[in-house]
């Protein structure tokens, strides 16, 4: 349909021009002057966007003059794209193993960045050479097989409107356009890798450097809108915030200055005044020109550039371009920038090919004249007359002498894509030729058949093409007819001599997964000068240091937050943590709450003063008990020893001796055996001691009752009663302890929570209930003993042991009643110290109150140790 409309427009112009009111003669359309033609058996064509032409409105009254080169804006850097095509064709034609006996030709037009010129160039490719008759071909010289397009994506769509009618394969070396027509998309082959890979790589790059507060500049076209509406929300979901998202506003070319004029004068203030240090620039190949004007405008507006340094993150569609006005501007604006690029390699022989290139060496190149003039600032004598301020070109100028900002000798990523694309077509044609040779009927006319094939027959071979290029890289298309490749990450380094270097500092590998997708070599990166070779930070606010956690600011993006110190008991050991966390149980936070310190193991040991004191006290009391026992044994036949139930006294003294010694089980590092024995041993020994006291008390009371005339209690008196009381009471406690040990035995355990800086190595009682049963039963015996002794406290002096027992039980009960609240209110080794103290105090109370008066009489007052004194009664 587009071809039909264009043809009808041509006819309409011819009809109109026949009218007397329009004096212009009938003629063919103006030829496209800037083109490259090289004959060959099979023709590889191209429609490129490498220059812009000014044109006045046609009045059809006079024939316009469109030949002046002064009306051109030439993007000198893009001339290398055409030379990469020429070089690739030259290599293939000289290769005897690839397309033998077949030569490739070239037919390349510029579209002057114009929709009408793009249509015009497409229709000329469909015409006989030298005659503009679309859809008519009367010779066998123009065997068109494929057309290259780029680097501007929207002009590839205009090209496709015409060429897709004939199903001609079109290889796009720039960014692929947004295709709304599926039938056209089937004929487009993208030398540019998948957009998704670039988006994911960009996200990985931002997260790697923790640039979560960024600005976004984008070109206002379909690609830019898709990037903003589909990609940036995905970035946001992964933790990226945006200080600004704005597009490059409209730009125009001034006919008088042949340069760009930026309409929006406030855009530099927004961009350069932003606190974001990383700015993503999403654009196409010419966007670099706009970016330079943006920064130059910032200088004119006196925005302090040095204090507003940025790291530009450029998409792979962009490349270095400049205009004549920008030639003398410094390149510092791009120093330290990071950009994505289609993977490329150094191509052997390309630099030598460029060194011998000059206007005299090529006649078929329609681009070189104006390129030479704009690149070297001179006029070719054979084409134009020199102006007053221009010299005549000698033709001996060398491309290698041009600054890198004007022309690069190494192949750029876009040129490498064209170079690869030519080889893709050559391999597809070779595969088609090989397929024909398999058929015997075609064996003798393989070349002739290849030359007569229609372009649409090449599609099945293009889609299946697969080979390794000269650098060893695999070349193939995926299911979306895109190159199966990742991206290189380029670091731009500029020099004072107006040259720059593209340093490869990383890559994006789409075949890898997760964090392995991005490979970055940070030590190779050169940062912008203003950052003093320190990786820049791009954050909404300063990072929260370790020991602090983030708290989002109300009304601000989620990347903006306040920092609050971690609460007691928690730490954060990384920057920008969302929340603080608890230390492991065996560690505690330091004062700055940024790391955990190993807790000290705490237990009551023999090496500290408290442990030594208690151990010394226990040994002293045990020696005293042993001394008293020795005194009693030595004076066992004296009246006072006999009168106080000698056997029970021995048992009581021995149990008190063991009670003092069992306190030693509570001191030292708890082990399995010591934990198993300490409470049970203490419980049984103390039960024996209290049982002995109870037996003494009962014997005293019964003895007084038995002395009354006619008392039947005489039959209950005797050793068997005392032994029965001791054994029965001790047996119950022994059963309780045995049940405890069998069911839930005590064991060594760490108490991690009671102390902040210590973990307490203690004996876990296993069952608190059984522990308090042991204490409760012992308390029950003590209360019964106290009650019985209290009832016998007023007995005559001959039975005055009841008074001592009453007082000893009062001390005993007081000690253990205060033990429970004190024990529960203390922590760590002091709990053990409290229990040891209670054991020693209660045992000492029994020893002192019951046996001290007797020892006093035996040792100090032996004259009172007689039967008469013992049996003396009060009046």
PDB file of N, CA, C and O in Angstrom, residues 187-214:
ATOM      1  N   UNK A 187      10.254  -9.989   8.856  1.00  0.00           N
ATOM      2  CA  UNK A 187      11.304  -9.780   7.867  1.00  0.00           C
ATOM      3  C   UNK A 187      12.465  -8.946   8.431  1.00  0.00           C
ATOM      4  O   UNK A 187      13.369  -8.576   7.692  1.00  0.00           O
ATOM      5  N   UNK A 188      12.412  -8.651   9.728  1.00  0.00           N
ATOM      6  CA  UNK A 188      13.446  -7.825  10.357  1.00  0.00           C
ATOM      7  C   UNK A 188      14.336  -8.693  11.243  1.00  0.00           C
ATOM      8  O   UNK A 188      13.833  -9.480  12.062  1.00  0.00           O
ATOM      9  N   UNK A 189      15.626  -8.541  11.065  1.00  0.00           N
ATOM     10  CA  UNK A 189      16.609  -9.285  11.842  1.00  0.00           C
ATOM     11  C   UNK A 189      17.418  -8.280  12.668  1.00  0.00           C
ATOM     12  O   UNK A 189      18.005  -7.344  12.120  1.00  0.00           O
ATOM     13  N   UNK A 190      17.389  -8.481  13.974  1.00  0.00           N
ATOM     14  CA  UNK A 190      18.008  -7.497  14.869  1.00  0.00           C
ATOM     15  C   UNK A 190      19.420  -7.941  15.244  1.00  0.00           C
ATOM     16  O   UNK A 190      19.601  -8.984  15.874  1.00  0.00           O
ATOM     17  N   UNK A 191      20.379  -7.141  14.813  1.00  0.00           N
ATOM     18  CA  UNK A 191      21.754  -7.388  15.218  1.00  0.00           C
ATOM     19  C   UNK A 191      22.004  -6.888  16.639  1.00  0.00           C
ATOM     20  O   UNK A 191      23.074  -7.098  17.203  1.00  0.00           O
ATOM     21  N   UNK A 192      21.004  -6.246  17.180  1.00  0.00           N
ATOM     22  CA  UNK A 192      21.075  -5.728  18.550  1.00  0.00           C
ATOM     23  C   UNK A 192      20.513  -6.787  19.493  1.00  0.00           C
ATOM     24  O   UNK A 192      19.415  -7.309  19.261  1.00  0.00           O
ATOM     25  N   UNK A 193      21.231  -7.167  20.566  1.00  0.00           N
ATOM     26  CA  UNK A 193      20.727  -8.204  21.484  1.00  0.00           C
ATOM     27  C   UNK A 193      19.421  -7.781  22.162  1.00  0.00           C
ATOM     28  O   UNK A 193      18.971  -6.640  22.051  1.00  0.00           O
ATOM     29  N   UNK A 194      18.852  -8.707  22.891  1.00  0.00           N
ATOM     30  CA  UNK A 194      17.548  -8.489  23.525  1.00  0.00           C
ATOM     31  C   UNK A 194      17.548  -7.281  24.447  1.00  0.00           C
ATOM     32  O   UNK A 194      18.482  -7.066  25.222  1.00  0.00           O
ATOM     33  N   UNK A 195      16.478  -6.483  24.344  1.00  0.00           N
ATOM     34  CA  UNK A 195      16.323  -5.340  25.243  1.00  0.00           C
ATOM     35  C   UNK A 195      16.310  -5.793  26.704  1.00  0.00           C
ATOM     36  O   UNK A 195      16.867  -5.129  27.574  1.00  0.00           O
ATOM     37  N   UNK A 196      15.659  -6.911  26.955  1.00  0.00           N
ATOM     38  CA  UNK A 196      15.519  -7.383  28.339  1.00  0.00           C
ATOM     39  C   UNK A 196      16.873  -7.597  28.988  1.00  0.00           C
ATOM     40  O   UNK A 196      17.065  -7.285  30.171  1.00  0.00           O
ATOM     41  N   UNK A 197      17.834  -8.127  28.234  1.00  0.00           N
ATOM     42  CA  UNK A 197      19.164  -8.350  28.791  1.00  0.00           C
ATOM     43  C   UNK A 197      19.813  -7.040  29.228  1.00  0.00           C
ATOM     44  O   UNK A 197      20.488  -6.974  30.257  1.00  0.00           O
ATOM     45  N   UNK A 198      19.597  -5.990  28.433  1.00  0.00           N
ATOM     46  CA  UNK A 198      20.180  -4.701  28.794  1.00  0.00           C
ATOM     47  C   UNK A 198      19.502  -4.132  30.038  1.00  0.00           C
ATOM     48  O   UNK A 198      20.176  -3.601  30.929  1.00  0.00           O
ATOM     49  N   UNK A 199      18.182  -4.264  30.141  1.00  0.00           N
ATOM     50  CA  UNK A 199      17.474  -3.749  31.319  1.00  0.00           C
ATOM     51  C   UNK A 199      17.924  -4.475  32.579  1.00  0.00           C
ATOM     52  O   UNK A 199      18.184  -3.861  33.618  1.00  0.00           O
ATOM     53  N   UNK A 200      18.011  -5.811  32.497  1.00  0.00           N
ATOM     54  CA  UNK A 200      18.431  -6.583  33.661  1.00  0.00           C
ATOM     55  C   UNK A 200      19.874  -6.256  34.030  1.00  0.00           C
ATOM     56  O   UNK A 200      20.221  -6.147  35.208  1.00  0.00           O
ATOM     57  N   UNK A 201      20.721  -6.088  33.013  1.00  0.00           N
ATOM     58  CA  UNK A 201      22.106  -5.722  33.291  1.00  0.00           C
ATOM     59  C   UNK A 201      22.214  -4.359  33.945  1.00  0.00           C
ATOM     60  O   UNK A 201      23.021  -4.153  34.852  1.00  0.00           O
ATOM     61  N   UNK A 202      21.396  -3.412  33.494  1.00  0.00           N
ATOM     62  CA  UNK A 202      21.419  -2.072  34.085  1.00  0.00           C
ATOM     63  C   UNK A 202      20.978  -2.125  35.543  1.00  0.00           C
ATOM     64  O   UNK A 202      21.592  -1.489  36.417  1.00  0.00           O
ATOM     65  N   UNK A 203      19.944  -2.917  35.821  1.00  0.00           N
ATOM     66  CA  UNK A 203      19.483  -3.063  37.205  1.00  0.00           C
ATOM     67  C   UNK A 203      20.580  -3.696  38.065  1.00  0.00           C
ATOM     68  O   UNK A 203      20.843  -3.230  39.188  1.00  0.00           O
ATOM     69  N   UNK A 204      21.210  -4.734  37.556  1.00  0.00           N
ATOM     70  CA  UNK A 204      22.293  -5.379  38.305  1.00  0.00           C
ATOM     71  C   UNK A 204      23.426  -4.401  38.578  1.00  0.00           C
ATOM     72  O   UNK A 204      24.029  -4.407  39.659  1.00  0.00           O
ATOM     73  N   UNK A 205      23.729  -3.575  37.588  1.00  0.00           N
ATOM     74  CA  UNK A 205      24.814  -2.605  37.754  1.00  0.00           C
ATOM     75  C   UNK A 205      24.475  -1.597  38.843  1.00  0.00           C
ATOM     76  O   UNK A 205      25.315  -1.284  39.711  1.00  0.00           O
ATOM     77  N   UNK A 206      23.251  -1.085  38.847  1.00  0.00           N
ATOM     78  CA  UNK A 206      22.842  -0.111  39.859  1.00  0.00           C
ATOM     79  C   UNK A 206      22.884  -0.720  41.254  1.00  0.00           C
ATOM     80  O   UNK A 206      23.359  -0.100  42.211  1.00  0.00           O
ATOM     81  N   UNK A 207      22.383  -1.954  41.368  1.00  0.00           N
ATOM     82  CA  UNK A 207      22.363  -2.599  42.678  1.00  0.00           C
ATOM     83  C   UNK A 207      23.775  -2.967  43.131  1.00  0.00           C
ATOM     84  O   UNK A 207      24.067  -2.954  44.330  1.00  0.00           O
ATOM     85  N   UNK A 208      24.636  -3.318  42.176  1.00  0.00           N
ATOM     86  CA  UNK A 208      26.016  -3.678  42.537  1.00  0.00           C
ATOM     87  C   UNK A 208      26.724  -2.511  43.210  1.00  0.00           C
ATOM     88  O   UNK A 208      27.414  -2.689  44.222  1.00  0.00           O
ATOM     89  N   UNK A 209      26.570  -1.310  42.649  1.00  0.00           N
ATOM     90  CA  UNK A 209      27.213  -0.133  43.220  1.00  0.00           C
ATOM     91  C   UNK A 209      26.332   0.568  44.250  1.00  0.00           C
ATOM     92  O   UNK A 209      26.702   1.621  44.757  1.00  0.00           O
ATOM     93  N   UNK A 210      25.161  -0.021  44.527  1.00  0.00           N
ATOM     94  CA  UNK A 210      24.222   0.522  45.506  1.00  0.00           C
ATOM     95  C   UNK A 210      23.805   1.947  45.141  1.00  0.00           C
ATOM     96  O   UNK A 210      23.635   2.803  45.988  1.00  0.00           O
ATOM     97  N   UNK A 211      23.611   2.161  43.845  1.00  0.00           N
ATOM     98  CA  UNK A 211      23.078   3.436  43.367  1.00  0.00           C
ATOM     99  C   UNK A 211      21.559   3.302  43.327  1.00  0.00           C
ATOM    100  O   UNK A 211      20.974   2.933  42.307  1.00  0.00           O
ATOM    101  N   UNK A 212      20.938   3.591  44.442  1.00  0.00           N
ATOM    102  CA  UNK A 212      19.493   3.390  44.544  1.00  0.00           C
ATOM    103  C   UNK A 212      18.724   4.709  44.457  1.00  0.00           C
ATOM    104  O   UNK A 212      17.494   4.709  44.529  1.00  0.00           O
ATOM    105  N   UNK A 213      19.424   5.804  44.312  1.00  0.00           N
ATOM    106  CA  UNK A 213      18.792   7.119  44.175  1.00  0.00           C
ATOM    107  C   UNK A 213      19.330   7.718  42.880  1.00  0.00           C
ATOM    108  O   UNK A 213      20.445   8.232  42.844  1.00  0.00           O
ATOM    109  N   UNK A 214      18.557   7.616  41.811  1.00  0.00           N
ATOM    110  CA  UNK A 214      19.079   7.956  40.496  1.00  0.00           C
ATOM    111  C   UNK A 214      18.145   8.934  39.795  1.00  0.00           C
ATOM    112  O   UNK A 214      17.001   9.141  40.201  1.00  0.00           O
TER     113      UNK A 214
END
